[in-house]
Amino acid sequence: MGFVSTFLGIVGFAIGLPIGLILGFFLFVYSKPKEVKEPIITPIHEMDTSAMLELLPEIPYWIKSPDYERAVCKMIKSTAEPIFADYIGKYQIKDIKFENLCLGTLPPTFHGMKVYETNENQLVLEPAIKWAGNPNIVLAVTLMSAKIRFQVSASPRIHLKPLVPTFPCFANIVVSLMEKPYVDFGLTVMGGDIMSIPGVYRLVQETIKKQVASLYHWPQFLEIPVLDTATAAVKKPVGILHVNVIRATKLLKMDVIGTSDPYVRLRLSGEKLPEKRTSIKMRNLNPEWNEKFKLIVKDPETQALELHVYDWDKVGEDDKIGMQLVPLKELTPNEQKKFTLDLLKNTNMNDPHNKKPRGTLEVELTFDPFKLESDSFKGLGTFSQKQVSVDRTLADELLSEAGLLSVTVVGAEDLEAVKYHTNPYAQILFRGERRKTTTVKKNRDPRWNEDFEFMVEEPPLNEKLRVEVFSKRRTFGFSKKESLGFVDIVLDDVVNNGRINEKYHLINSKNGIIQVELEWRTT
């Protein structure tokens, strides 16, 4: 029975297939086409509430929210009015104003987007934007009125930089045109089309292209500030404050035996770095230290040096003798200034405890701003034979010059843990000092953007800085870590060039990459 049913099925398919094809062909050839009905168009004002609610999701957002168009028009007016004011009174022009300014109902269209990956602290976009708009712009000049129509096509490059931790995450928009823009410009005055005059259309087109290209064609650019970089961006070091704690006189007696064991703590306001401290002078109300310190300055206009004098106690907490502040804006760059400060209980001038004498503290301060560009060693070998001695002197000065090594751990890519979950953090090792970033949980492509500074007494030539990535996991109260790879960075390049920003392949990692920015700055 199975064989017979299979055989009959094959025979039926062989007979039915050609019969079906023949019938289909005759139906297709001899059937009459149906007439296409015109779509029913209902005006919006005739629709009921339910029909309007169904239609609303299909309406473009730029039509639902016309406030954007009004805001742009308002910005154009506020920008153009000062420019118009410069021409009033010239060329017999009495008045210039917009009689009508409407950008129309057709929005710009985006035809594509390119995004460029860079090592810099910026985002680079290249959108293809076209606008065949129907604006209605009427500019009245004295007794004449003009109606303008135009069509624009441009290929801009947009830089969003610098990237900052404050919304919208960038401080400036920098726009450059990668090609000359296409502009179809029309001008109607008193009902007559000016562009129909022979030669005028081409002249206007070329003039507009040249003027726009001269202003904004790459490498020229238009920069639009979005955020105040002074407050939005993370502040970078701008100089070094040299502090010499000289002496104190007539300090307040804090011990039972009528003396004190004083020392000084010092730091800059607004910094989370560990404070510096002098040595302890035992049983002395007029101690002399003559101890020097260097502090990293990020904002000399707002920061102040905090000086706190304490009495050391062998048991318990140290007692505070007094304190004082010195605003850095009182200093002249590169000039040493001496201060004799009356110690206070606190910064509240109305506190009656501040009327009690607590002694004085004498310090010398010098603020040395960083140079705009670090000195380069590359040119030392290009001098003539007569300048060998000058060359050596310059090299000795550069090699003995103190500076600041700034390390920014930007991020990592394609990290992979073997034993534990990928909870990465980066550790920096330089001259025996260890620093580390925060831990990012369950992320193979972490972004840290954390800065670390190392004060160095001389350029770190022929030295290396190690950056190692670890994954950390806590199990039953115990913390375990696994190395995800490391890289040793030779610091010669950053000393010679002032700054480098590179991506490095992590050693002992299959595909791991880490991006590190280094900067060497001297005063």
mmCIF file of N, CA, C and O in Angstrom, residues 186-247:
data_model
loop_
_atom_site.group_PDB
_atom_site.id
_atom_site.type_symbol
_atom_site.label_atom_id
_atom_site.label_comp_id
_atom_site.label_asym_id
_atom_site.label_seq_id
_atom_site.Cartn_x
_atom_site.Cartn_y
_atom_site.Cartn_z
ATOM 1 N N GLY A 186 17.768 82.397 -4.841
ATOM 2 C CA GLY A 186 16.812 83.184 -5.612
ATOM 3 C C GLY A 186 16.444 84.450 -4.870
ATOM 4 O O GLY A 186 16.298 84.443 -3.644
ATOM 5 N N LEU A 187 16.277 85.569 -5.592
ATOM 6 C CA LEU A 187 15.967 86.858 -4.971
ATOM 7 C C LEU A 187 14.930 87.593 -5.818
ATOM 8 O O LEU A 187 15.130 87.818 -7.005
ATOM 9 N N THR A 188 13.826 87.921 -5.165
ATOM 10 C CA THR A 188 12.751 88.650 -5.833
ATOM 11 C C THR A 188 12.575 89.996 -5.153
ATOM 12 O O THR A 188 12.394 90.062 -3.934
ATOM 13 N N VAL A 189 12.615 91.070 -5.941
ATOM 14 C CA VAL A 189 12.471 92.428 -5.424
ATOM 15 C C VAL A 189 11.318 93.102 -6.163
ATOM 16 O O VAL A 189 11.324 93.162 -7.401
ATOM 17 N N MET A 190 10.348 93.571 -5.394
ATOM 18 C CA MET A 190 9.186 94.287 -5.959
ATOM 19 C C MET A 190 8.510 93.450 -7.037
ATOM 20 O O MET A 190 8.062 93.946 -8.076
ATOM 21 N N GLY A 191 8.431 92.132 -6.823
ATOM 22 C CA GLY A 191 7.766 91.249 -7.771
ATOM 23 C C GLY A 191 8.623 90.808 -8.929
ATOM 24 O O GLY A 191 8.189 89.971 -9.731
ATOM 25 N N GLY A 192 9.828 91.322 -9.083
ATOM 26 C CA GLY A 192 10.701 90.952 -10.192
ATOM 27 C C GLY A 192 11.818 90.042 -9.746
ATOM 28 O O GLY A 192 12.420 90.249 -8.685
ATOM 29 N N ASP A 193 12.126 89.015 -10.552
ATOM 30 C CA ASP A 193 13.177 88.054 -10.223
ATOM 31 C C ASP A 193 14.524 88.606 -10.664
ATOM 32 O O ASP A 193 14.827 88.702 -11.865
ATOM 33 N N ILE A 194 15.348 88.984 -9.679
ATOM 34 C CA ILE A 194 16.665 89.557 -9.966
ATOM 35 C C ILE A 194 17.567 88.517 -10.622
ATOM 36 O O ILE A 194 18.411 88.848 -11.460
ATOM 37 N N MET A 195 17.364 87.244 -10.263
ATOM 38 C CA MET A 195 18.242 86.192 -10.776
ATOM 39 C C MET A 195 18.054 85.941 -12.284
ATOM 40 O O MET A 195 18.865 85.263 -12.901
ATOM 41 N N SER A 196 16.963 86.472 -12.862
ATOM 42 C CA SER A 196 16.745 86.280 -14.301
ATOM 43 C C SER A 196 17.597 87.202 -15.158
ATOM 44 O O SER A 196 17.688 87.030 -16.368
ATOM 45 N N ILE A 197 18.238 88.198 -14.545
ATOM 46 C CA ILE A 197 19.133 89.087 -15.296
ATOM 47 C C ILE A 197 20.345 88.285 -15.754
ATOM 48 O O ILE A 197 20.971 87.590 -14.952
ATOM 49 N N PRO A 198 20.710 88.342 -17.024
ATOM 50 C CA PRO A 198 21.839 87.549 -17.536
ATOM 51 C C PRO A 198 23.131 87.799 -16.752
ATOM 52 O O PRO A 198 23.525 88.950 -16.546
ATOM 53 N N GLY A 199 23.757 86.735 -16.331
ATOM 54 C CA GLY A 199 25.041 86.823 -15.634
ATOM 55 C C GLY A 199 24.933 87.007 -14.133
ATOM 56 O O GLY A 199 25.886 86.720 -13.400
ATOM 57 N N VAL A 200 23.796 87.473 -13.640
ATOM 58 C CA VAL A 200 23.659 87.748 -12.207
ATOM 59 C C VAL A 200 23.619 86.446 -11.408
ATOM 60 O O VAL A 200 24.244 86.321 -10.339
ATOM 61 N N TYR A 201 22.866 85.455 -11.905
ATOM 62 C CA TYR A 201 22.713 84.196 -11.174
ATOM 63 C C TYR A 201 24.064 83.530 -10.931
ATOM 64 O O TYR A 201 24.405 83.163 -9.804
ATOM 65 N N ARG A 202 24.879 83.381 -11.986
ATOM 66 C CA ARG A 202 26.183 82.731 -11.832
ATOM 67 C C ARG A 202 27.105 83.537 -10.921
ATOM 68 O O ARG A 202 27.843 82.972 -10.113
ATOM 69 N N LEU A 203 27.041 84.883 -11.056
ATOM 70 C CA LEU A 203 27.884 85.734 -10.221
ATOM 71 C C LEU A 203 27.534 85.566 -8.752
ATOM 72 O O LEU A 203 28.423 85.430 -7.895
ATOM 73 N N VAL A 204 26.239 85.552 -8.446
ATOM 74 C CA VAL A 204 25.810 85.409 -7.048
ATOM 75 C C VAL A 204 26.195 84.036 -6.512
ATOM 76 O O VAL A 204 26.673 83.905 -5.374
ATOM 77 N N GLN A 205 25.987 82.988 -7.325
ATOM 78 C CA GLN A 205 26.322 81.641 -6.893
ATOM 79 C C GLN A 205 27.799 81.527 -6.537
ATOM 80 O O GLN A 205 28.160 81.029 -5.468
ATOM 81 N N GLU A 206 28.673 81.979 -7.433
ATOM 82 C CA GLU A 206 30.115 81.866 -7.196
ATOM 83 C C GLU A 206 30.556 82.724 -6.024
ATOM 84 O O GLU A 206 31.434 82.343 -5.249
ATOM 85 N N THR A 207 29.946 83.904 -5.874
ATOM 86 C CA THR A 207 30.313 84.792 -4.764
ATOM 87 C C THR A 207 29.973 84.151 -3.426
ATOM 88 O O THR A 207 30.779 84.173 -2.485
ATOM 89 N N ILE A 208 28.761 83.569 -3.338
ATOM 90 C CA ILE A 208 28.355 82.926 -2.087
ATOM 91 C C ILE A 208 29.270 81.751 -1.773
ATOM 92 O O ILE A 208 29.729 81.579 -0.629
ATOM 93 N N LYS A 209 29.561 80.924 -2.774
ATOM 94 C CA LYS A 209 30.439 79.770 -2.545
ATOM 95 C C LYS A 209 31.814 80.196 -2.060
ATOM 96 O O LYS A 209 32.370 79.628 -1.123
ATOM 97 N N LYS A 210 32.390 81.215 -2.689
ATOM 98 C CA LYS A 210 33.726 81.665 -2.308
ATOM 99 C C LYS A 210 33.747 82.243 -0.903
ATOM 100 O O LYS A 210 34.661 81.985 -0.113
ATOM 101 N N GLN A 211 32.709 83.049 -0.568
ATOM 102 C CA GLN A 211 32.673 83.683 0.748
ATOM 103 C C GLN A 211 32.512 82.634 1.846
ATOM 104 O O GLN A 211 33.202 82.684 2.875
ATOM 105 N N VAL A 212 31.595 81.687 1.639
ATOM 106 C CA VAL A 212 31.384 80.655 2.647
ATOM 107 C C VAL A 212 32.618 79.769 2.761
ATOM 108 O O VAL A 212 33.053 79.404 3.859
ATOM 109 N N ALA A 213 33.208 79.406 1.617
ATOM 110 C CA ALA A 213 34.389 78.545 1.632
ATOM 111 C C ALA A 213 35.569 79.220 2.326
ATOM 112 O O ALA A 213 36.325 78.581 3.062
ATOM 113 N N SER A 214 35.732 80.523 2.103
ATOM 114 C CA SER A 214 36.853 81.231 2.731
ATOM 115 C C SER A 214 36.716 81.276 4.245
ATOM 116 O O SER A 214 37.710 81.366 4.964
ATOM 117 N N LEU A 215 35.476 81.208 4.725
ATOM 118 C CA LEU A 215 35.254 81.292 6.169
ATOM 119 C C LEU A 215 35.251 79.920 6.844
ATOM 120 O O LEU A 215 35.797 79.762 7.937
ATOM 121 N N TYR A 216 34.634 78.919 6.193
ATOM 122 C CA TYR A 216 34.367 77.671 6.890
ATOM 123 C C TYR A 216 34.865 76.427 6.159
ATOM 124 O O TYR A 216 34.638 75.323 6.636
ATOM 125 N N HIS A 217 35.528 76.579 4.990
ATOM 126 C CA HIS A 217 36.052 75.408 4.304
ATOM 127 C C HIS A 217 37.295 74.918 5.032
ATOM 128 O O HIS A 217 38.154 75.710 5.408
ATOM 129 N N TRP A 218 37.367 73.590 5.265
ATOM 130 C CA TRP A 218 38.479 73.029 6.023
ATOM 131 C C TRP A 218 39.818 73.458 5.416
ATOM 132 O O TRP A 218 39.978 73.475 4.196
ATOM 133 N N PRO A 219 40.820 73.929 6.207
ATOM 134 C CA PRO A 219 40.922 73.815 7.663
ATOM 135 C C PRO A 219 40.303 74.973 8.448
ATOM 136 O O PRO A 219 40.480 75.046 9.651
ATOM 137 N N GLN A 220 39.615 75.917 7.775
ATOM 138 C CA GLN A 220 38.889 76.941 8.512
ATOM 139 C C GLN A 220 37.704 76.289 9.234
ATOM 140 O O GLN A 220 37.215 75.238 8.816
ATOM 141 N N PHE A 221 37.218 76.932 10.288
ATOM 142 C CA PHE A 221 36.139 76.303 11.047
ATOM 143 C C PHE A 221 35.305 77.362 11.749
ATOM 144 O O PHE A 221 35.726 78.518 11.921
ATOM 145 N N LEU A 222 34.129 76.957 12.141
ATOM 146 C CA LEU A 222 33.230 77.762 12.953
ATOM 147 C C LEU A 222 33.096 77.073 14.296
ATOM 148 O O LEU A 222 32.691 75.906 14.373
ATOM 149 N N GLU A 223 33.450 77.777 15.364
ATOM 150 C CA GLU A 223 33.398 77.201 16.710
ATOM 151 C C GLU A 223 32.212 77.775 17.465
ATOM 152 O O GLU A 223 32.066 78.992 17.590
ATOM 153 N N ILE A 224 31.366 76.894 17.966
ATOM 154 C CA ILE A 224 30.164 77.292 18.704
ATOM 155 C C ILE A 224 30.313 76.812 20.138
ATOM 156 O O ILE A 224 30.293 75.607 20.409
ATOM 157 N N PRO A 225 30.489 77.711 21.110
ATOM 158 C CA PRO A 225 30.622 77.278 22.505
ATOM 159 C C PRO A 225 29.290 76.771 23.058
ATOM 160 O O PRO A 225 28.242 77.369 22.822
ATOM 161 N N VAL A 226 29.350 75.662 23.767
ATOM 162 C CA VAL A 226 28.158 75.079 24.370
ATOM 163 C C VAL A 226 28.222 75.181 25.885
ATOM 164 O O VAL A 226 27.251 75.536 26.537
ATOM 165 N N LEU A 227 29.379 74.855 26.459
ATOM 166 C CA LEU A 227 29.591 74.932 27.895
ATOM 167 C C LEU A 227 30.823 75.760 28.181
ATOM 168 O O LEU A 227 31.711 75.890 27.333
ATOM 169 N N ASP A 228 30.875 76.324 29.376
ATOM 170 C CA ASP A 228 32.064 77.038 29.831
ATOM 171 C C ASP A 228 33.111 75.997 30.208
ATOM 172 O O ASP A 228 32.944 75.259 31.180
ATOM 173 N N THR A 229 34.179 75.925 29.421
ATOM 174 C CA THR A 229 35.199 74.903 29.670
ATOM 175 C C THR A 229 35.875 75.076 31.024
ATOM 176 O O THR A 229 36.400 74.121 31.583
ATOM 177 N N ALA A 230 35.833 76.297 31.569
ATOM 178 C CA ALA A 230 36.467 76.515 32.873
ATOM 179 C C ALA A 230 35.742 75.764 33.968
ATOM 180 O O ALA A 230 36.323 75.359 34.960
ATOM 181 N N THR A 231 34.418 75.573 33.790
ATOM 182 C CA THR A 231 33.641 74.876 34.807
ATOM 183 C C THR A 231 33.262 73.470 34.376
ATOM 184 O O THR A 231 33.082 72.590 35.200
ATOM 185 N N ALA A 232 33.144 73.251 33.064
ATOM 186 C CA ALA A 232 32.679 71.948 32.595
ATOM 187 C C ALA A 232 33.804 70.934 32.523
ATOM 188 O O ALA A 232 33.637 69.777 32.882
ATOM 189 N N ALA A 233 34.933 71.343 32.021
ATOM 190 C CA ALA A 233 36.016 70.392 31.811
ATOM 191 C C ALA A 233 36.782 70.146 33.103
ATOM 192 O O ALA A 233 36.787 70.967 34.015
ATOM 193 N N VAL A 234 37.391 68.988 33.159
ATOM 194 C CA VAL A 234 38.244 68.676 34.296
ATOM 195 C C VAL A 234 39.495 69.539 34.201
ATOM 196 O O VAL A 234 40.161 69.579 33.176
ATOM 197 N N LYS A 235 39.798 70.250 35.285
ATOM 198 C CA LYS A 235 40.908 71.196 35.257
ATOM 199 C C LYS A 235 42.229 70.457 35.200
ATOM 200 O O LYS A 235 42.453 69.476 35.892
ATOM 201 N N LYS A 236 43.111 70.962 34.349
ATOM 202 C CA LYS A 236 44.449 70.417 34.209
ATOM 203 C C LYS A 236 45.425 71.275 35.002
ATOM 204 O O LYS A 236 45.199 72.475 35.212
ATOM 205 N N PRO A 237 46.564 70.706 35.447
ATOM 206 C CA PRO A 237 47.564 71.508 36.152
ATOM 207 C C PRO A 237 48.102 72.631 35.282
ATOM 208 O O PRO A 237 48.332 72.457 34.090
ATOM 209 N N VAL A 238 48.273 73.800 35.881
ATOM 210 C CA VAL A 238 48.775 74.966 35.148
ATOM 211 C C VAL A 238 50.110 75.459 35.683
ATOM 212 O O VAL A 238 50.721 76.347 35.085
ATOM 213 N N GLY A 239 50.565 74.918 36.809
ATOM 214 C CA GLY A 239 51.839 75.376 37.353
ATOM 215 C C GLY A 239 52.173 74.687 38.660
ATOM 216 O O GLY A 239 51.452 73.803 39.132
ATOM 217 N N ILE A 240 53.278 75.117 39.245
ATOM 218 C CA ILE A 240 53.766 74.552 40.506
ATOM 219 C C ILE A 240 53.935 75.675 41.523
ATOM 220 O O ILE A 240 54.482 76.742 41.207
ATOM 221 N N LEU A 241 53.427 75.439 42.715
ATOM 222 C CA LEU A 241 53.608 76.383 43.823
ATOM 223 C C LEU A 241 54.769 75.900 44.694
ATOM 224 O O LEU A 241 54.719 74.793 45.250
ATOM 225 N N HIS A 242 55.824 76.716 44.793
ATOM 226 C CA HIS A 242 56.971 76.413 45.648
ATOM 227 C C HIS A 242 56.730 77.059 47.011
ATOM 228 O O HIS A 242 56.524 78.280 47.105
ATOM 229 N N VAL A 243 56.750 76.241 48.046
ATOM 230 C CA VAL A 243 56.477 76.715 49.409
ATOM 231 C C VAL A 243 57.706 76.459 50.277
ATOM 232 O O VAL A 243 58.200 75.322 50.337
ATOM 233 N N ASN A 244 58.173 77.499 50.935
ATOM 234 C CA ASN A 244 59.259 77.371 51.915
ATOM 235 C C ASN A 244 58.702 77.771 53.277
ATOM 236 O O ASN A 244 58.413 78.946 53.522
ATOM 237 N N VAL A 245 58.496 76.774 54.133
ATOM 238 C CA VAL A 245 58.030 77.045 55.502
ATOM 239 C C VAL A 245 59.256 77.406 56.328
ATOM 240 O O VAL A 245 60.091 76.544 56.639
ATOM 241 N N ILE A 246 59.369 78.694 56.666
ATOM 242 C CA ILE A 246 60.610 79.184 57.284
ATOM 243 C C ILE A 246 60.587 78.973 58.791
ATOM 244 O O ILE A 246 61.377 78.204 59.340
ATOM 245 N N ARG A 247 59.681 79.660 59.464
ATOM 246 C CA ARG A 247 59.670 79.583 60.925
ATOM 247 C C ARG A 247 58.321 80.011 61.473
ATOM 248 O O ARG A 247 57.480 80.566 60.743
#
